[in-house]
Amino acid sequence: MEGGNGNRGSSFSQSRRSRGRGRGHRFPSNQSKVSNFGGRGTSSSTSGNTASNSVLSNRQEEDAQPSSNIVGTCPYMCPERERIQREKLRDLAGFERLNGNPRKSSPALAVKKFCRTISTKYVEASDLRPIAVLEDTLNYLWSLLESKEHSFEEVHDFMFDRTRSLRQDITMQNIVNHKAIYLYERMGEPLSVWFRRVSTPVLKSKEMCFARRILRSSQLGNYKDFFCTAAAQATYLQFCIMMPYINEVRALALSCINFGGYKLHPYPLVDLSKHLMIKESDLESFCHYCGLEICTDESGNKLLPTKQTTFSHPKGRFQSYSFLGLQEYESQF
């Protein structure tokens, strides 16, 4: 059995060398780290406040609740039981198919998928990859940029999902150290490589500058700049393109305000609705959807109490909510 209790580092190295035909790249050479991951999953942070905050801000994207008592033991890029299940379901990306077979993969090809509804309550140590394996996995994903068999869009979509899974494994093991920070920093490099391929006139165009600023704001969790930029610069077409991601940023904003706010000073809903560009009535519904309660003061003003422990990122698709920036455009039709 490929995931047995023998010399797992050795079997992983052998499986890397025997991946499917026609691959023009090799797995990175730092293979010895795979068999030496014991006790490395949860080292304490030795970085400064800035570095730690960088890791914590990125965690907002993931839905897993961190737990400091789980140390991953999976020696492969994808846990064996997930790989076997996805083989049965034919849920294999083109990069993961052994000799092009949609029902067959290998430990050297399969990479763990991102799962929005995962919880540490149902996760075993064998489902999580230690930091050394995560580092090897990211190196492998990075090497896919050299692929001549697949388009850049296909590579990007695959890397986007699999790097989210990397961040999720880091979060669930509560890893906050220099190696984790290094992995977070490298995940933004593929997009930078793509930008270097774009001509200068396109990069400096108004549309590209807007897109890059919106992307940067969402990645950094700067929800205020995200909505201010959208309100001031977005065209109707850009609004339509952004719609699937607007509620994601709103949920991030609620998370930041709830956990970072002062408990004795509830946040006025009317002010928050302006920041998030949503009707106050819709915002109240959105708060409930995220597990937050709303209170009313003596004057009848609705408020969002902070430090609520019931906040949860909504599972599945968001409901349809208003976007105040669209009213100007809708009146023209």
Short mmCIF file of C-alpha atoms in Angstrom, two decimals:
data_model
loop_
_atom_site.label_atom_id
_atom_site.label_comp_id
_atom_site.label_asym_id
_atom_site.label_seq_id
_atom_site.Cartn_x
_atom_site.Cartn_y
_atom_site.Cartn_z
CA MET A 1 0.00 0.00 0.00
CA GLU A 2 1.52 3.34 -1.02
CA GLY A 3 0.68 5.13 2.20
CA GLY A 4 1.97 2.40 4.56
CA ASN A 5 4.05 2.82 7.68
CA GLY A 6 7.36 1.83 6.13
CA ASN A 7 10.07 4.18 4.97
CA ARG A 8 7.64 6.84 3.76
CA GLY A 9 10.32 9.35 2.77
CA SER A 10 11.99 6.76 0.56
CA SER A 11 8.73 5.62 -1.08
CA PHE A 12 7.82 9.23 -1.77
CA SER A 13 11.17 9.83 -3.47
CA GLN A 14 10.73 6.74 -5.63
CA SER A 15 7.20 7.72 -6.62
CA ARG A 16 8.42 11.16 -7.67
CA ARG A 17 10.87 9.64 -10.11
CA SER A 18 8.22 7.31 -11.57
CA ARG A 19 5.48 9.79 -12.44
CA GLY A 20 3.60 9.71 -15.74
CA ARG A 21 5.17 9.93 -19.16
CA GLY A 22 5.94 13.09 -21.02
CA ARG A 23 6.57 15.33 -18.03
CA GLY A 24 9.23 17.91 -18.82
CA HIS A 25 10.12 18.85 -15.23
CA ARG A 26 11.48 17.15 -12.15
CA PHE A 27 10.29 17.34 -8.58
CA PRO A 28 12.53 19.65 -6.50
CA SER A 29 15.59 17.98 -5.04
CA ASN A 30 14.94 18.77 -1.35
CA GLN A 31 13.44 15.32 -0.80
CA SER A 32 15.23 14.50 2.41
CA LYS A 33 12.97 16.89 4.29
CA VAL A 34 9.97 14.65 3.78
CA SER A 35 11.19 11.92 6.11
CA ASN A 36 12.38 14.34 8.80
CA PHE A 37 9.19 16.14 9.66
CA GLY A 38 8.72 14.73 13.15
CA GLY A 39 7.95 17.49 15.64
CA ARG A 40 8.30 20.28 13.09
CA GLY A 41 4.65 21.03 12.56
CA THR A 42 4.06 23.55 15.36
CA SER A 43 7.19 25.45 16.20
CA SER A 44 6.74 28.75 18.01
CA SER A 45 6.92 32.04 16.19
CA THR A 46 10.25 33.83 16.26
CA SER A 47 9.30 36.49 13.77
CA GLY A 48 8.34 40.08 14.47
CA ASN A 49 4.83 41.47 14.70
CA THR A 50 4.75 42.48 11.04
CA ALA A 51 5.55 38.99 9.80
CA SER A 52 3.07 37.36 12.17
CA ASN A 53 0.30 39.73 11.14
CA SER A 54 1.02 38.87 7.50
CA VAL A 55 0.32 35.22 8.20
CA LEU A 56 -2.75 35.92 10.30
CA SER A 57 -4.31 38.20 7.70
CA ASN A 58 -3.98 35.52 5.04
CA ARG A 59 -5.72 33.04 7.33
CA GLN A 60 -8.95 34.97 7.01
CA GLU A 61 -9.42 33.41 3.58
CA GLU A 62 -9.61 29.86 4.93
CA ASP A 63 -12.62 28.39 6.72
CA ALA A 64 -10.78 25.90 8.93
CA GLN A 65 -10.49 26.56 12.64
CA PRO A 66 -6.84 26.31 13.77
CA SER A 67 -5.92 23.79 16.42
CA SER A 68 -2.51 23.72 18.08
CA ASN A 69 -2.69 20.02 19.02
CA ILE A 70 -2.76 18.65 15.45
CA VAL A 71 0.58 17.84 13.82
CA GLY A 72 0.37 16.63 10.25
CA THR A 73 1.96 13.31 9.33
CA CYS A 74 0.98 12.98 5.66
CA PRO A 75 4.21 12.35 3.68
CA TYR A 76 2.66 13.03 0.27
CA MET A 77 1.34 16.06 -1.58
CA CYS A 78 -2.15 14.57 -1.29
CA PRO A 79 -3.44 12.32 1.54
CA GLU A 80 -3.86 8.77 0.29
CA ARG A 81 -7.54 8.43 1.15
CA GLU A 82 -8.35 11.66 -0.71
CA ARG A 83 -6.39 10.52 -3.76
CA ILE A 84 -8.17 7.14 -3.83
CA GLN A 85 -11.58 8.79 -3.45
CA ARG A 86 -10.91 11.28 -6.22
CA GLU A 87 -9.71 8.47 -8.48
CA LYS A 88 -13.06 6.72 -7.98
CA LEU A 89 -14.96 9.94 -8.66
CA ARG A 90 -12.77 10.84 -11.64
CA ASP A 91 -12.04 14.11 -9.87
CA LEU A 92 -8.48 14.48 -11.15
CA ALA A 93 -7.04 17.59 -12.78
CA GLY A 94 -5.03 17.16 -15.97
CA PHE A 95 -1.79 17.51 -14.03
CA GLU A 96 -2.78 14.67 -11.69
CA ARG A 97 -3.65 11.99 -14.26
CA LEU A 98 -1.20 9.13 -14.63
CA ASN A 99 -0.52 8.67 -18.35
CA GLY A 100 -3.63 10.76 -19.05
CA ASN A 101 -5.96 8.29 -17.30
CA PRO A 102 -8.81 10.26 -15.61
CA ARG A 103 -9.27 7.46 -13.05
CA LYS A 104 -5.65 6.93 -12.06
CA SER A 105 -3.10 9.12 -10.29
CA SER A 106 -0.03 8.63 -8.08
CA PRO A 107 1.54 10.18 -4.96
CA ALA A 108 3.93 12.07 -7.24
CA LEU A 109 1.09 13.72 -9.21
CA ALA A 110 -1.93 14.21 -6.94
CA VAL A 111 -2.06 17.42 -4.90
CA LYS A 112 -4.53 17.97 -2.07
CA LYS A 113 -7.58 20.04 -3.06
CA PHE A 114 -8.95 23.00 -1.12
CA CYS A 115 -12.07 22.14 0.88
CA ARG A 116 -14.24 25.00 2.13
CA THR A 117 -16.22 23.01 4.72
CA ILE A 118 -13.31 21.19 6.36
CA SER A 119 -13.09 21.17 10.16
CA THR A 120 -10.41 19.95 12.58
CA LYS A 121 -13.15 17.99 14.35
CA TYR A 122 -13.16 15.45 11.54
CA VAL A 123 -9.51 15.66 10.46
CA GLU A 124 -6.82 13.14 11.32
CA ALA A 125 -3.10 13.84 11.46
CA SER A 126 -2.66 11.75 8.31
CA ASP A 127 -4.86 14.24 6.43
CA LEU A 128 -2.50 17.16 7.07
CA ARG A 129 0.93 17.75 5.57
CA PRO A 130 3.80 18.93 7.80
CA ILE A 131 5.67 22.07 6.87
CA ALA A 132 8.47 20.22 5.04
CA VAL A 133 5.98 18.43 2.78
CA LEU A 134 4.13 21.69 2.20
CA GLU A 135 7.39 23.28 1.11
CA ASP A 136 8.08 20.43 -1.33
CA THR A 137 4.50 20.67 -2.62
CA LEU A 138 4.83 24.39 -3.30
CA ASN A 139 8.11 23.79 -5.14
CA TYR A 140 6.33 21.22 -7.31
CA LEU A 141 3.47 23.60 -8.06
CA TRP A 142 5.97 26.31 -8.93
CA SER A 143 7.66 24.00 -11.40
CA LEU A 144 4.39 23.63 -13.33
CA LEU A 145 4.85 27.14 -14.68
CA GLU A 146 7.40 25.64 -17.07
CA SER A 147 4.81 23.25 -18.51
CA LYS A 148 4.49 23.33 -22.30
CA GLU A 149 1.55 20.92 -22.37
CA HIS A 150 -0.96 23.19 -20.62
CA SER A 151 -2.03 26.81 -21.02
CA PHE A 152 -1.10 29.40 -18.43
CA GLU A 153 -4.78 29.75 -17.48
CA GLU A 154 -5.01 26.03 -16.72
CA VAL A 155 -1.81 26.18 -14.67
CA HIS A 156 -3.01 29.24 -12.80
CA ASP A 157 -6.40 27.73 -11.90
CA PHE A 158 -4.73 24.56 -10.62
CA MET A 159 -2.17 26.48 -8.58
CA PHE A 160 -4.80 28.84 -7.18
CA ASP A 161 -6.82 25.97 -5.68
CA ARG A 162 -3.85 23.93 -4.48
CA THR A 163 -2.11 26.87 -2.82
CA ARG A 164 -5.34 27.60 -0.93
CA SER A 165 -5.10 24.04 0.35
CA LEU A 166 -1.53 24.73 1.46
CA ARG A 167 -2.66 27.72 3.48
CA GLN A 168 -5.47 25.65 4.96
CA ASP A 169 -3.04 22.98 6.19
CA ILE A 170 -0.88 25.68 7.77
CA THR A 171 -3.92 27.19 9.50
CA MET A 172 -5.29 23.91 10.82
CA GLN A 173 -1.94 23.06 12.40
CA ASN A 174 -1.57 26.60 13.75
CA ILE A 175 1.91 26.92 12.25
CA VAL A 176 3.33 30.43 12.70
CA ASN A 177 7.06 30.54 11.98
CA HIS A 178 9.57 31.70 9.39
CA LYS A 179 8.91 28.75 7.06
CA ALA A 180 5.17 29.43 7.05
CA ILE A 181 5.79 33.09 6.26
CA TYR A 182 8.13 32.10 3.43
CA LEU A 183 5.44 29.85 1.93
CA TYR A 184 2.86 32.62 2.13
CA GLU A 185 5.20 35.05 0.38
CA ARG A 186 5.96 32.63 -2.49
CA MET A 187 2.27 32.02 -3.28
CA GLY A 188 1.99 35.43 -4.91
CA GLU A 189 4.88 34.86 -7.32
CA PRO A 190 3.04 33.02 -10.17
CA LEU A 191 0.81 36.05 -10.75
CA SER A 192 3.88 38.30 -10.79
CA VAL A 193 5.39 36.08 -13.47
CA TRP A 194 2.23 36.51 -15.55
CA PHE A 195 2.36 40.28 -15.16
CA ARG A 196 5.93 40.30 -16.49
CA ARG A 197 4.66 38.75 -19.73
CA VAL A 198 2.18 41.57 -20.33
CA SER A 199 3.21 44.51 -22.50
CA THR A 200 3.92 47.87 -20.83
CA PRO A 201 0.98 49.77 -22.44
CA VAL A 202 -1.45 47.14 -21.14
CA LEU A 203 0.09 47.15 -17.65
CA LYS A 204 -0.21 50.93 -17.44
CA SER A 205 -3.76 51.07 -18.79
CA LYS A 206 -6.53 52.40 -16.56
CA GLU A 207 -8.32 49.05 -16.55
CA MET A 208 -5.23 47.08 -15.53
CA CYS A 209 -4.30 49.54 -12.78
CA PHE A 210 -7.82 49.26 -11.39
CA ALA A 211 -7.77 45.45 -11.51
CA ARG A 212 -4.38 45.24 -9.79
CA ARG A 213 -5.44 47.62 -7.02
CA ILE A 214 -8.68 45.72 -6.40
CA LEU A 215 -6.78 42.42 -6.35
CA ARG A 216 -4.16 43.75 -3.97
CA SER A 217 -6.79 45.19 -1.61
CA SER A 218 -8.69 41.91 -1.45
CA GLN A 219 -5.53 39.85 -0.90
CA LEU A 220 -4.34 42.15 1.91
CA GLY A 221 -7.77 42.24 3.52
CA ASN A 222 -8.00 46.02 3.02
CA TYR A 223 -11.77 46.09 2.61
CA LYS A 224 -11.99 49.88 2.93
CA ASP A 225 -9.70 50.48 -0.04
CA PHE A 226 -11.49 47.71 -1.96
CA PHE A 227 -14.89 49.39 -1.72
CA CYS A 228 -13.61 52.96 -2.02
CA THR A 229 -11.76 52.07 -5.21
CA ALA A 230 -14.77 50.23 -6.60
CA ALA A 231 -17.10 53.16 -5.86
CA ALA A 232 -14.76 55.73 -7.40
CA GLN A 233 -13.42 53.91 -10.46
CA ALA A 234 -15.41 50.80 -11.41
CA THR A 235 -17.36 50.67 -14.66
CA TYR A 236 -20.60 48.74 -14.88
CA LEU A 237 -18.79 45.84 -16.55
CA GLN A 238 -16.16 45.79 -13.80
CA PHE A 239 -18.92 45.80 -11.16
CA CYS A 240 -20.47 42.75 -12.82
CA ILE A 241 -17.12 40.94 -12.87
CA MET A 242 -16.51 41.76 -9.20
CA MET A 243 -19.95 40.70 -7.94
CA PRO A 244 -19.02 37.08 -7.03
CA TYR A 245 -16.21 38.36 -4.79
CA ILE A 246 -17.86 41.36 -3.13
CA ASN A 247 -19.62 39.33 -0.43
CA GLU A 248 -16.37 37.47 0.26
CA VAL A 249 -14.74 40.81 1.10
CA ARG A 250 -17.77 41.84 3.15
CA ALA A 251 -17.48 38.67 5.23
CA LEU A 252 -13.77 39.40 5.75
CA ALA A 253 -14.64 42.93 6.88
CA LEU A 254 -17.17 41.63 9.41
CA SER A 255 -14.58 39.19 10.71
CA CYS A 256 -11.99 41.94 11.17
CA ILE A 257 -14.46 44.31 12.85
CA ASN A 258 -15.92 41.63 15.10
CA PHE A 259 -12.63 40.26 16.37
CA GLY A 260 -10.73 43.57 16.39
CA GLY A 261 -13.41 45.93 17.70
CA TYR A 262 -13.85 47.28 21.23
CA LYS A 263 -16.53 45.32 23.05
CA LEU A 264 -17.98 48.34 24.85
CA HIS A 265 -18.44 50.30 21.62
CA PRO A 266 -20.77 48.49 19.19
CA TYR A 267 -20.37 49.42 15.53
CA PRO A 268 -23.27 51.51 14.10
CA LEU A 269 -24.88 49.56 11.29
CA VAL A 270 -25.60 52.71 9.28
CA ASP A 271 -21.87 53.55 9.14
CA LEU A 272 -20.89 49.99 8.33
CA SER A 273 -23.40 49.83 5.50
CA LYS A 274 -21.73 52.84 3.87
CA HIS A 275 -18.28 51.25 4.15
CA LEU A 276 -19.48 47.95 2.67
CA MET A 277 -21.76 49.63 0.11
CA ILE A 278 -24.84 47.66 1.13
CA LYS A 279 -28.32 48.66 2.32
CA GLU A 280 -28.69 48.66 6.09
CA SER A 281 -31.52 46.12 5.95
CA ASP A 282 -29.42 43.82 3.76
CA LEU A 283 -26.44 44.27 6.06
CA GLU A 284 -28.48 43.11 9.03
CA SER A 285 -29.43 39.98 7.10
CA PHE A 286 -25.81 39.49 6.05
CA CYS A 287 -24.63 39.74 9.67
CA HIS A 288 -27.13 37.06 10.69
CA TYR A 289 -25.91 34.92 7.79
CA CYS A 290 -22.42 35.17 9.28
CA GLY A 291 -23.66 34.18 12.74
CA LEU A 292 -23.62 37.69 14.24
CA GLU A 293 -26.40 39.26 16.31
CA ILE A 294 -27.60 42.87 15.98
CA CYS A 295 -28.75 45.06 18.89
CA THR A 296 -30.67 48.35 19.11
CA ASP A 297 -29.81 51.34 21.31
CA GLU A 298 -32.23 53.65 23.14
CA SER A 299 -32.62 55.85 20.08
CA GLY A 300 -33.56 52.94 17.86
CA ASN A 301 -30.22 52.80 16.03
CA LYS A 302 -29.07 49.33 15.09
CA LEU A 303 -25.59 48.30 16.22
CA LEU A 304 -23.19 45.42 15.69
CA PRO A 305 -21.70 44.26 19.02
CA THR A 306 -18.12 43.10 18.60
CA LYS A 307 -16.18 40.17 20.08
CA GLN A 308 -19.02 37.76 19.28
CA THR A 309 -17.82 34.15 19.35
CA THR A 310 -20.55 32.96 16.99
CA PHE A 311 -19.04 34.42 13.81
CA SER A 312 -18.63 31.89 11.01
CA HIS A 313 -17.80 32.26 7.34
CA PRO A 314 -20.93 31.33 5.36
CA LYS A 315 -20.77 27.91 3.73
CA GLY A 316 -21.59 27.55 0.09
CA ARG A 317 -22.87 30.37 -2.09
CA PHE A 318 -23.87 33.76 -0.70
CA GLN A 319 -27.36 35.10 -1.00
CA SER A 320 -28.05 38.05 -3.29
CA TYR A 321 -27.44 41.40 -1.56
CA SER A 322 -27.61 44.99 -2.73
CA PHE A 323 -24.59 46.96 -3.89
CA LEU A 324 -25.03 50.70 -3.54
CA GLY A 325 -22.51 51.48 -6.26
CA LEU A 326 -24.78 49.95 -8.91
CA GLN A 327 -27.68 52.39 -8.44
CA GLU A 328 -26.04 55.03 -10.64
CA TYR A 329 -25.70 52.56 -13.50
CA GLU A 330 -29.08 50.88 -13.06
CA SER A 331 -30.84 54.24 -13.44
CA GLN A 332 -29.41 54.53 -16.95
CA PHE A 333 -31.21 51.42 -18.21
#
